[in-house]
Structures are given as C-alpha cells and as structure tokens.
Amino acid sequence: MTTLGFQGQGRVGWLPPALGGGGAASSCPAVQEGSVPPPTQLVDPSPEVDPPAMSKAAPAKKPAAAAPPPGCTLDINDPQVQRAAIRIQASYRGHRGKPLWTEWGRGRGIWCRRSRAVSWDLWALSRLSDRSRKELREKGPPRVLEPLKDVVLIEGSAAKLTCRISAFPDPFIRWSKDGKELRDGPKYRYVFEDPDVVALVVRDGELADLGQYSINVTNPFGQCSDSARILVEVPAKIQKGPDNTKARKGATVTLTAEIMGEPAPDVGWTKDGEDIEEDDRVFFEIGSTTTTLTIRRATPEDSGKYEVYVENSLGMDQSFARVDVA
C-alpha cells in the first residue's frame, strides 16, 4: 500500500501499518504521471486535529508509530511542495464535512480514496495545508516583487495599475493619487487577484485622472511603497464654442472657445475659410483650456464667419461664430 507523509519542523506524518500502510518494512512506490496508484486514506498526524467520531464504538488501541519508509516523506521546504499545499487549500476550501465521491490529484502523485471518509481526508489535508503554508512563509516586512508601470488611459475607458508583492502576515493596502488617499468605490476599485498580486482599477477615464499613483503596503514588521503615472489621452475637442457677436466700428471684439485634449491640441482660427494672419490688431491666444481671438479697432471689413479648430493625434473638432461690425 502507498503511504503519504509530511515532514517539517520535527513532525512526520505517514500511514501506519494498522491503517493499511506498509509500515517500516514497506516500500513507497513512485506515482507516475497519469497512473492510478492503490487507494489510500490521508491521516492528519498533528495532535491538534481531532477527526469527528465515526461511530460510538470504543476506539481500538493504536500501535506505536513506526518511522516512515525512506522516500515516503515530503520536505515542506521544497518549493514544489509549498505550491502543492497552497493549491490543496485553495481547491478544497469550503468542502469541509461534505461527502465527495471523486478522486483528487491525478498527475500530482497524491490520491484520496473513493469512500464516505473522503470529506474527512480532505479536511485533514486542508488543515495540513493551512499549517504548512504558515510555517513555510517567513514573517517580515513587505517587499515589492514586480513594481508598478506607467499606464495610458483613454478617455471613457478604464486603466489598471498592477503590483506583485510579498508580505506575511497579510498587509494593509492603501492607494493614493498625488498624495491623496483613494477610497475603494465606483470610481476606484481595489483588486486582489491572488495572494501576491494587488491592483487598482480606475474607471470612466477622464483628463482629471492624469497624475502620480502610489501604493503603500504595511504589516506589523514594516512597510514598502511604489508609484507610477497614469497618462491620459483625450481626443481634441471644443467644449464650448465662441458666441455670435455684433459690434460697432472701432470697438474691440473677442471670441473665446473652451478647448481640451491630451496630448495638447494644435489650435487655429480662420475667417471665411482663410487662415487668419496675426498682427498687432488681429491675433489669438492659446491657454491650457481656452483660446481667444481678439480684433482691435474693428471695421466693417472684419465682419464674416469665424471658425476655431483643434486637433491632436486622437481627433479634431471645430466650431463657428458670426461677427457683424456696423
């Protein structure tokens, strides 16, 4: 019969002869990928795990435990054993106490018997996994394993900043933008993709989301942090065009439009379809959010149809206004 054991921090668990194991004289045949070894039951060796009573009969006296055969123990310092223990815990969390009528672990070299005792086997295995995982991870300050990277956010879409960390005990995570803490909610979502990956999702992207984002990771042993930028791309647009204007001869006329875009758009003005040639009387100014055309000492010849246009690599927009000078 095949035996299964765990070895770590002075504890060794295996299937003794009385429960169907091979005892000290038994060999432990290797389980090949895809093969079906003889069915076994997993026994939790830890005294802190007490299996539920299966009957009211007085338990039989257990023989003295013998040393497991060579090759039938698992070293919990082996990274493969660590990953397997974590997978066991994740796969069967929530199945405690439920009868399972299926074999588990094909190809991994670990099997549970098809029987009504399978639920107990899995529960015991889960307890071993819980304990092993805690023992395997060293307590200490959190560390950044994969740093944040700059992300480009298109207006109206979502962006995600992802960071891989190592921390035990489990840390407290805090995200901030330009030094101001971000609350988990409809706009900003804290995401935990697996035990080591955390992310921030920024929804409904807009130009105001441009900035420096930081993550701060804290546990009782210390803290670490990292930061990256969200670069917002917004098609050039005119949010509010200039108004139609009537003016008297000699007055100063101004036409103003509200603009936006990232990268910053190119801006131009035309009159009756022709580009305006600037001088000290007719000129336009471009700010971060507005552009203004100024006409000093207006004359009737300045009357006409004026157009303002904006353009960047993501798009263009235009708006028109009528000027009448009398």
mmCIF file of C-alpha atoms in Angstrom:
data_model
loop_
_atom_site.group_PDB
_atom_site.id
_atom_site.type_symbol
_atom_site.label_atom_id
_atom_site.label_comp_id
_atom_site.label_asym_id
_atom_site.label_seq_id
_atom_site.Cartn_x
_atom_site.Cartn_y
_atom_site.Cartn_z
ATOM 1 C CA MET A 1 0.000 0.000 0.000
ATOM 2 C CA THR A 2 1.150 3.520 -0.710
ATOM 3 C CA THR A 3 1.856 5.841 2.207
ATOM 4 C CA LEU A 4 1.832 9.593 2.309
ATOM 5 C CA GLY A 5 3.635 11.776 4.790
ATOM 6 C CA PHE A 6 4.564 15.364 5.558
ATOM 7 C CA GLN A 7 7.812 16.284 7.245
ATOM 8 C CA GLY A 8 8.647 19.698 8.677
ATOM 9 C CA GLN A 9 9.665 21.327 11.945
ATOM 10 C CA GLY A 10 10.152 17.968 13.620
ATOM 11 C CA ARG A 11 6.737 16.498 12.671
ATOM 12 C CA VAL A 12 6.407 13.447 10.457
ATOM 13 C CA GLY A 13 3.040 12.117 9.343
ATOM 14 C CA TRP A 14 2.517 8.868 7.457
ATOM 15 C CA LEU A 15 0.091 5.978 7.188
ATOM 16 C CA PRO A 16 0.949 3.344 9.819
ATOM 17 C CA PRO A 17 0.563 -0.408 9.226
ATOM 18 C CA ALA A 18 -2.658 -0.632 11.223
ATOM 19 C CA LEU A 19 -4.355 1.735 8.767
ATOM 20 C CA GLY A 20 -3.239 -0.017 5.636
ATOM 21 C CA GLY A 21 0.257 1.394 5.250
ATOM 22 C CA GLY A 22 3.399 -0.518 4.573
ATOM 23 C CA GLY A 23 4.989 0.166 7.945
ATOM 24 C CA ALA A 24 8.722 0.391 8.369
ATOM 25 C CA ALA A 25 9.290 -2.576 6.076
ATOM 26 C CA SER A 26 7.135 -1.246 3.241
ATOM 27 C CA SER A 27 8.427 0.452 0.157
ATOM 28 C CA CYS A 28 6.875 3.618 -1.244
ATOM 29 C CA PRO A 29 6.344 3.171 -4.986
ATOM 30 C CA ALA A 30 6.593 6.330 -7.064
ATOM 31 C CA VAL A 31 3.382 7.545 -8.648
ATOM 32 C CA GLN A 32 3.864 8.165 -12.347
ATOM 33 C CA GLU A 33 2.051 10.947 -14.256
ATOM 34 C CA GLY A 34 -1.410 9.708 -15.289
ATOM 35 C CA SER A 35 -1.090 6.375 -13.391
ATOM 36 C CA VAL A 36 -3.591 5.209 -10.764
ATOM 37 C CA PRO A 37 -1.923 4.046 -7.553
ATOM 38 C CA PRO A 38 -3.683 1.924 -4.940
ATOM 39 C CA PRO A 39 -6.241 3.981 -2.997
ATOM 40 C CA THR A 40 -5.103 5.346 0.322
ATOM 41 C CA GLN A 41 -6.518 7.481 3.079
ATOM 42 C CA LEU A 42 -4.781 10.602 4.340
ATOM 43 C CA VAL A 43 -4.226 10.717 8.079
ATOM 44 C CA ASP A 44 -3.505 14.004 9.805
ATOM 45 C CA PRO A 45 -0.561 13.346 12.114
ATOM 46 C CA SER A 46 -0.922 16.504 14.180
ATOM 47 C CA PRO A 47 -2.337 16.075 17.671
ATOM 48 C CA GLU A 48 -4.221 19.342 17.255
ATOM 49 C CA VAL A 49 -6.537 17.803 14.642
ATOM 50 C CA ASP A 50 -9.206 15.509 16.110
ATOM 51 C CA PRO A 51 -11.284 13.737 13.465
ATOM 52 C CA PRO A 52 -15.021 13.578 14.106
ATOM 53 C CA ALA A 53 -16.292 10.392 15.705
ATOM 54 C CA MET A 54 -17.281 7.902 13.033
ATOM 55 C CA SER A 55 -19.127 5.566 15.440
ATOM 56 C CA LYS A 56 -19.999 5.161 19.087
ATOM 57 C CA ALA A 57 -17.805 2.083 19.455
ATOM 58 C CA ALA A 58 -14.755 2.424 21.654
ATOM 59 C CA PRO A 59 -11.700 3.188 19.546
ATOM 60 C CA ALA A 60 -9.196 0.396 19.118
ATOM 61 C CA LYS A 61 -5.834 0.780 20.760
ATOM 62 C CA LYS A 62 -3.376 2.176 18.237
ATOM 63 C CA PRO A 63 0.007 0.522 17.835
ATOM 64 C CA ALA A 64 3.159 2.508 18.402
ATOM 65 C CA ALA A 65 4.049 4.652 15.389
ATOM 66 C CA ALA A 66 6.993 3.441 13.373
ATOM 67 C CA ALA A 67 9.337 5.524 11.264
ATOM 68 C CA PRO A 68 8.087 6.030 7.692
ATOM 69 C CA PRO A 69 9.916 4.195 4.905
ATOM 70 C CA PRO A 70 12.613 6.120 3.022
ATOM 71 C CA GLY A 71 11.216 8.243 0.232
ATOM 72 C CA CYS A 72 7.704 8.470 1.740
ATOM 73 C CA THR A 73 8.044 11.912 3.366
ATOM 74 C CA LEU A 74 7.579 15.390 1.903
ATOM 75 C CA ASP A 75 10.013 18.199 2.659
ATOM 76 C CA ILE A 76 7.915 21.334 3.274
ATOM 77 C CA ASN A 77 10.928 23.474 2.339
ATOM 78 C CA ASP A 78 10.678 22.174 -1.230
ATOM 79 C CA PRO A 79 9.090 24.925 -3.415
ATOM 80 C CA GLN A 80 7.044 22.312 -5.295
ATOM 81 C CA VAL A 81 5.605 21.026 -2.029
ATOM 82 C CA GLN A 82 4.817 24.591 -0.979
ATOM 83 C CA ARG A 83 2.918 25.285 -4.184
ATOM 84 C CA ALA A 84 1.042 21.983 -3.923
ATOM 85 C CA ALA A 85 -0.010 22.741 -0.340
ATOM 86 C CA ILE A 86 -1.367 26.122 -1.389
ATOM 87 C CA ARG A 87 -3.262 24.561 -4.312
ATOM 88 C CA ILE A 88 -4.766 21.929 -1.991
ATOM 89 C CA GLN A 89 -6.011 24.632 0.336
ATOM 90 C CA ALA A 90 -7.469 26.743 -2.472
ATOM 91 C CA SER A 91 -9.061 23.819 -4.346
ATOM 92 C CA TYR A 92 -10.946 22.357 -1.416
ATOM 93 C CA ARG A 93 -11.760 25.347 0.722
ATOM 94 C CA GLY A 94 -15.459 25.119 1.554
ATOM 95 C CA HIS A 95 -15.731 21.319 1.082
ATOM 96 C CA ARG A 96 -15.145 20.508 4.748
ATOM 97 C CA GLY A 97 -17.701 17.999 6.038
ATOM 98 C CA LYS A 98 -19.250 17.355 2.585
ATOM 99 C CA PRO A 99 -19.108 13.847 1.099
ATOM 100 C CA LEU A 100 -17.111 13.895 -2.114
ATOM 101 C CA TRP A 101 -17.354 10.939 -4.471
ATOM 102 C CA THR A 102 -14.400 11.654 -6.694
ATOM 103 C CA GLU A 103 -10.690 11.035 -6.771
ATOM 104 C CA TRP A 104 -8.413 14.059 -6.499
ATOM 105 C CA GLY A 105 -4.888 14.816 -7.579
ATOM 106 C CA ARG A 106 -4.439 12.747 -10.719
ATOM 107 C CA GLY A 107 -0.987 13.509 -12.118
ATOM 108 C CA ARG A 108 0.201 15.113 -8.887
ATOM 109 C CA GLY A 109 1.126 11.898 -7.087
ATOM 110 C CA ILE A 110 -1.432 12.360 -4.285
ATOM 111 C CA TRP A 111 -4.683 10.403 -4.106
ATOM 112 C CA CYS A 112 -7.721 10.112 -1.840
ATOM 113 C CA ARG A 113 -9.892 7.009 -1.624
ATOM 114 C CA ARG A 114 -13.411 6.980 -3.037
ATOM 115 C CA SER A 115 -15.355 6.485 0.168
ATOM 116 C CA ARG A 116 -17.554 8.260 2.646
ATOM 117 C CA ALA A 117 -14.416 9.207 4.537
ATOM 118 C CA VAL A 118 -13.120 11.350 1.682
ATOM 119 C CA SER A 119 -14.572 14.513 3.235
ATOM 120 C CA TRP A 120 -12.554 13.861 6.394
ATOM 121 C CA ASP A 121 -9.424 13.115 4.336
ATOM 122 C CA LEU A 122 -9.751 16.429 2.537
ATOM 123 C CA TRP A 123 -10.480 18.298 5.746
ATOM 124 C CA ALA A 124 -7.358 16.843 7.347
ATOM 125 C CA LEU A 125 -5.343 17.648 4.240
ATOM 126 C CA SER A 126 -6.671 21.210 4.318
ATOM 127 C CA ARG A 127 -5.577 21.566 7.930
ATOM 128 C CA LEU A 128 -2.118 20.344 6.990
ATOM 129 C CA SER A 129 -2.064 22.861 4.156
ATOM 130 C CA ASP A 130 -3.114 25.715 6.439
ATOM 131 C CA ARG A 131 -0.404 24.857 8.906
ATOM 132 C CA SER A 132 2.252 24.188 6.283
ATOM 133 C CA ARG A 133 1.594 27.459 4.485
ATOM 134 C CA LYS A 134 2.053 29.447 7.673
ATOM 135 C CA GLU A 135 5.209 27.546 8.519
ATOM 136 C CA LEU A 136 6.648 27.959 5.042
ATOM 137 C CA ARG A 137 6.264 31.724 4.826
ATOM 138 C CA GLU A 138 8.718 33.768 6.811
ATOM 139 C CA LYS A 139 7.385 36.692 8.765
ATOM 140 C CA GLY A 140 8.881 40.020 7.831
ATOM 141 C CA PRO A 141 8.300 43.421 6.231
ATOM 142 C CA PRO A 142 6.531 43.515 2.850
ATOM 143 C CA ARG A 143 8.554 43.684 -0.371
ATOM 144 C CA VAL A 144 7.723 44.740 -3.930
ATOM 145 C CA LEU A 145 8.450 41.847 -6.293
ATOM 146 C CA GLU A 146 7.160 43.452 -9.514
ATOM 147 C CA PRO A 147 6.826 47.260 -9.484
ATOM 148 C CA LEU A 148 4.045 49.380 -10.903
ATOM 149 C CA LYS A 149 4.328 50.530 -14.514
ATOM 150 C CA ASP A 150 3.035 53.677 -16.200
ATOM 151 C CA VAL A 151 -0.328 53.183 -17.890
ATOM 152 C CA VAL A 152 -2.009 55.095 -20.722
ATOM 153 C CA LEU A 153 -5.709 55.733 -20.105
ATOM 154 C CA ILE A 154 -8.032 56.567 -22.996
ATOM 155 C CA GLU A 155 -10.896 58.894 -22.114
ATOM 156 C CA GLY A 156 -14.032 56.947 -21.250
ATOM 157 C CA SER A 157 -12.212 53.654 -20.703
ATOM 158 C CA ALA A 158 -10.611 52.024 -17.644
ATOM 159 C CA ALA A 159 -6.982 51.575 -16.609
ATOM 160 C CA LYS A 160 -5.384 49.113 -14.181
ATOM 161 C CA LEU A 161 -2.201 49.512 -12.153
ATOM 162 C CA THR A 162 -0.820 46.121 -11.058
ATOM 163 C CA CYS A 163 1.836 45.315 -8.455
ATOM 164 C CA ARG A 164 3.188 41.988 -7.170
ATOM 165 C CA ILE A 165 4.187 42.000 -3.505
ATOM 166 C CA SER A 166 5.421 39.595 -0.840
ATOM 167 C CA ALA A 167 4.106 40.079 2.688
ATOM 168 C CA PHE A 168 3.402 37.894 5.716
ATOM 169 C CA PRO A 169 1.423 38.454 7.863
ATOM 170 C CA ASP A 170 -1.153 39.792 5.395
ATOM 171 C CA PRO A 171 -0.617 43.531 4.868
ATOM 172 C CA PHE A 172 -2.819 46.608 4.793
ATOM 173 C CA ILE A 173 -3.003 48.154 1.300
ATOM 174 C CA ARG A 174 -3.520 51.861 0.620
ATOM 175 C CA TRP A 175 -3.651 53.569 -2.798
ATOM 176 C CA SER A 176 -3.259 57.303 -3.346
ATOM 177 C CA LYS A 177 -3.159 59.832 -6.196
ATOM 178 C CA ASP A 178 -0.842 62.833 -5.959
ATOM 179 C CA GLY A 179 -0.624 62.238 -2.202
ATOM 180 C CA LYS A 180 -4.392 61.963 -1.611
ATOM 181 C CA GLU A 181 -5.808 58.605 -0.466
ATOM 182 C CA LEU A 182 -8.217 56.898 -2.868
ATOM 183 C CA ARG A 183 -11.263 55.206 -1.386
ATOM 184 C CA ASP A 184 -12.453 51.891 -2.775
ATOM 185 C CA GLY A 185 -15.709 52.630 -4.608
ATOM 186 C CA PRO A 186 -17.362 53.080 -8.025
ATOM 187 C CA LYS A 187 -14.526 55.217 -9.416
ATOM 188 C CA TYR A 188 -11.546 53.389 -7.898
ATOM 189 C CA ARG A 189 -11.595 49.645 -7.236
ATOM 190 C CA TYR A 190 -9.101 47.766 -5.064
ATOM 191 C CA VAL A 191 -8.463 44.375 -6.696
ATOM 192 C CA PHE A 192 -6.740 41.323 -5.157
ATOM 193 C CA GLU A 193 -6.055 38.883 -7.999
ATOM 194 C CA ASP A 194 -4.160 36.223 -5.999
ATOM 195 C CA PRO A 195 -2.267 36.174 -2.693
ATOM 196 C CA ASP A 196 0.630 38.186 -4.134
ATOM 197 C CA VAL A 197 -0.949 40.467 -6.777
ATOM 198 C CA VAL A 198 -2.818 43.670 -5.982
ATOM 199 C CA ALA A 199 -4.218 46.182 -8.444
ATOM 200 C CA LEU A 200 -6.077 49.472 -8.701
ATOM 201 C CA VAL A 201 -8.710 49.905 -11.416
ATOM 202 C CA VAL A 202 -9.565 53.459 -12.462
ATOM 203 C CA ARG A 203 -12.931 53.614 -14.218
ATOM 204 C CA ASP A 204 -14.526 56.120 -16.605
ATOM 205 C CA GLY A 205 -11.227 57.705 -17.581
ATOM 206 C CA GLU A 206 -11.063 61.464 -17.919
ATOM 207 C CA LEU A 207 -8.369 64.117 -18.109
ATOM 208 C CA ALA A 208 -8.597 64.683 -14.341
ATOM 209 C CA ASP A 209 -7.254 61.131 -13.811
ATOM 210 C CA LEU A 210 -3.825 62.215 -15.072
ATOM 211 C CA GLY A 211 -1.329 62.044 -12.216
ATOM 212 C CA GLN A 212 1.020 60.070 -9.974
ATOM 213 C CA TYR A 213 -0.458 56.988 -8.288
ATOM 214 C CA SER A 214 1.165 55.253 -5.308
ATOM 215 C CA ILE A 215 0.663 52.037 -3.358
ATOM 216 C CA ASN A 216 1.634 51.706 0.292
ATOM 217 C CA VAL A 217 1.885 48.199 1.808
ATOM 218 C CA THR A 218 2.103 47.860 5.601
ATOM 219 C CA ASN A 219 2.222 44.972 8.059
ATOM 220 C CA PRO A 220 3.436 44.718 11.697
ATOM 221 C CA PHE A 221 7.052 44.263 10.539
ATOM 222 C CA GLY A 222 7.346 47.290 8.244
ATOM 223 C CA GLN A 223 6.165 48.872 5.029
ATOM 224 C CA CYS A 224 7.064 49.374 1.369
ATOM 225 C CA SER A 225 5.712 51.544 -1.423
ATOM 226 C CA ASP A 226 5.871 52.101 -5.162
ATOM 227 C CA SER A 227 4.409 54.564 -7.669
ATOM 228 C CA ALA A 228 3.659 55.069 -11.352
ATOM 229 C CA ARG A 229 1.842 57.546 -13.574
ATOM 230 C CA ILE A 230 -1.450 57.286 -15.404
ATOM 231 C CA LEU A 231 -1.117 59.132 -18.684
ATOM 232 C CA VAL A 232 -4.499 60.167 -20.053
ATOM 233 C CA GLU A 233 -5.145 60.510 -23.768
ATOM 234 C CA VAL A 234 -8.135 62.645 -24.759
ATOM 235 C CA PRO A 235 -9.179 63.472 -28.321
ATOM 236 C CA ALA A 236 -9.065 67.188 -29.073
ATOM 237 C CA LYS A 237 -12.458 68.795 -28.638
ATOM 238 C CA ILE A 238 -14.172 72.134 -28.218
ATOM 239 C CA GLN A 239 -16.281 72.027 -25.094
ATOM 240 C CA LYS A 240 -17.896 75.427 -25.748
ATOM 241 C CA GLY A 241 -17.597 77.381 -28.975
ATOM 242 C CA PRO A 242 -17.480 81.168 -29.457
ATOM 243 C CA ASP A 243 -20.712 83.185 -29.455
ATOM 244 C CA ASN A 244 -22.081 85.211 -32.373
ATOM 245 C CA THR A 245 -21.139 88.879 -31.871
ATOM 246 C CA LYS A 246 -22.323 92.280 -33.060
ATOM 247 C CA ALA A 247 -20.077 95.306 -32.541
ATOM 248 C CA ARG A 248 -19.735 98.931 -33.530
ATOM 249 C CA LYS A 249 -16.930 100.234 -35.698
ATOM 250 C CA GLY A 250 -13.772 100.929 -33.657
ATOM 251 C CA ALA A 251 -14.739 98.557 -30.818
ATOM 252 C CA THR A 252 -12.714 95.577 -29.639
ATOM 253 C CA VAL A 253 -14.204 92.186 -30.436
ATOM 254 C CA THR A 254 -13.220 88.987 -28.615
ATOM 255 C CA LEU A 255 -14.235 85.420 -29.459
ATOM 256 C CA THR A 256 -13.479 82.747 -26.846
ATOM 257 C CA ALA A 257 -13.716 78.958 -27.028
ATOM 258 C CA GLU A 258 -13.210 76.336 -24.312
ATOM 259 C CA ILE A 259 -10.946 73.532 -25.508
ATOM 260 C CA MET A 260 -9.416 70.311 -24.207
ATOM 261 C CA GLY A 261 -7.274 67.410 -25.352
ATOM 262 C CA GLU A 262 -4.292 65.298 -24.329
ATOM 263 C CA PRO A 263 -1.793 65.486 -25.905
ATOM 264 C CA ALA A 264 -2.358 69.252 -26.035
ATOM 265 C CA PRO A 265 -4.058 70.041 -29.348
ATOM 266 C CA ASP A 266 -2.982 72.386 -32.111
ATOM 267 C CA VAL A 267 -5.329 75.397 -32.326
ATOM 268 C CA GLY A 268 -6.137 77.673 -35.260
ATOM 269 C CA TRP A 269 -8.621 80.376 -36.367
ATOM 270 C CA THR A 270 -9.967 81.172 -39.815
ATOM 271 C CA LYS A 271 -12.199 83.886 -41.339
ATOM 272 C CA ASP A 272 -14.435 82.932 -44.246
ATOM 273 C CA GLY A 273 -12.375 79.765 -44.738
ATOM 274 C CA GLU A 274 -8.964 81.519 -44.798
ATOM 275 C CA ASP A 275 -6.317 81.269 -42.083
ATOM 276 C CA ILE A 276 -6.055 84.455 -40.064
ATOM 277 C CA GLU A 277 -2.722 86.211 -40.368
ATOM 278 C CA GLU A 278 -1.934 87.698 -36.983
ATOM 279 C CA ASP A 279 -0.688 91.241 -36.415
ATOM 280 C CA ASP A 280 -0.909 93.798 -33.627
ATOM 281 C CA ARG A 281 -4.626 94.371 -34.422
ATOM 282 C CA VAL A 282 -5.909 90.823 -35.005
ATOM 283 C CA PHE A 283 -4.366 87.960 -33.031
ATOM 284 C CA PHE A 284 -5.308 84.921 -30.924
ATOM 285 C CA GLU A 285 -4.024 83.400 -27.702
ATOM 286 C CA ILE A 286 -3.984 79.756 -26.603
ATOM 287 C CA GLY A 287 -4.249 78.700 -22.970
ATOM 288 C CA SER A 288 -4.474 75.257 -21.349
ATOM 289 C CA THR A 289 -8.282 75.197 -21.546
ATOM 290 C CA THR A 290 -9.275 78.226 -23.686
ATOM 291 C CA THR A 291 -8.360 80.092 -26.836
ATOM 292 C CA THR A 292 -9.348 83.713 -27.569
ATOM 293 C CA LEU A 293 -9.383 85.673 -30.825
ATOM 294 C CA THR A 294 -9.052 89.455 -30.409
ATOM 295 C CA ILE A 295 -9.939 92.076 -33.049
ATOM 296 C CA ARG A 296 -8.964 95.632 -32.121
ATOM 297 C CA ARG A 297 -10.428 98.741 -33.766
ATOM 298 C CA ALA A 298 -12.952 96.615 -35.600
ATOM 299 C CA THR A 299 -14.079 97.714 -39.080
ATOM 300 C CA PRO A 300 -16.947 96.529 -41.306
ATOM 301 C CA GLU A 301 -14.355 94.506 -43.251
ATOM 302 C CA ASP A 302 -13.927 92.365 -40.121
ATOM 303 C CA SER A 303 -17.492 91.079 -40.456
ATOM 304 C CA GLY A 304 -17.756 87.444 -41.507
ATOM 305 C CA LYS A 305 -17.827 83.811 -40.446
ATOM 306 C CA TYR A 306 -15.106 82.830 -37.994
ATOM 307 C CA GLU A 307 -14.029 79.280 -37.243
ATOM 308 C CA VAL A 308 -11.893 77.831 -34.448
ATOM 309 C CA TYR A 309 -10.458 74.317 -34.784
ATOM 310 C CA VAL A 310 -8.452 71.995 -32.561
ATOM 311 C CA GLU A 311 -6.575 68.811 -33.489
ATOM 312 C CA ASN A 312 -4.322 66.197 -31.897
ATOM 313 C CA SER A 313 -3.280 62.629 -32.684
ATOM 314 C CA LEU A 314 -6.598 61.257 -31.400
ATOM 315 C CA GLY A 315 -9.039 63.534 -33.206
ATOM 316 C CA MET A 316 -10.173 67.029 -34.179
ATOM 317 C CA ASP A 317 -13.094 69.391 -33.572
ATOM 318 C CA GLN A 318 -14.313 72.774 -34.812
ATOM 319 C CA SER A 319 -16.843 75.491 -34.030
ATOM 320 C CA PHE A 320 -18.162 78.599 -35.822
ATOM 321 C CA ALA A 321 -19.362 82.097 -34.881
ATOM 322 C CA ARG A 322 -20.672 85.108 -36.831
ATOM 323 C CA VAL A 323 -19.234 88.619 -36.333
ATOM 324 C CA ASP A 324 -21.081 91.716 -37.615
ATOM 325 C CA VAL A 325 -19.453 95.165 -37.367
ATOM 326 C CA ALA A 326 -21.544 98.235 -38.243
#
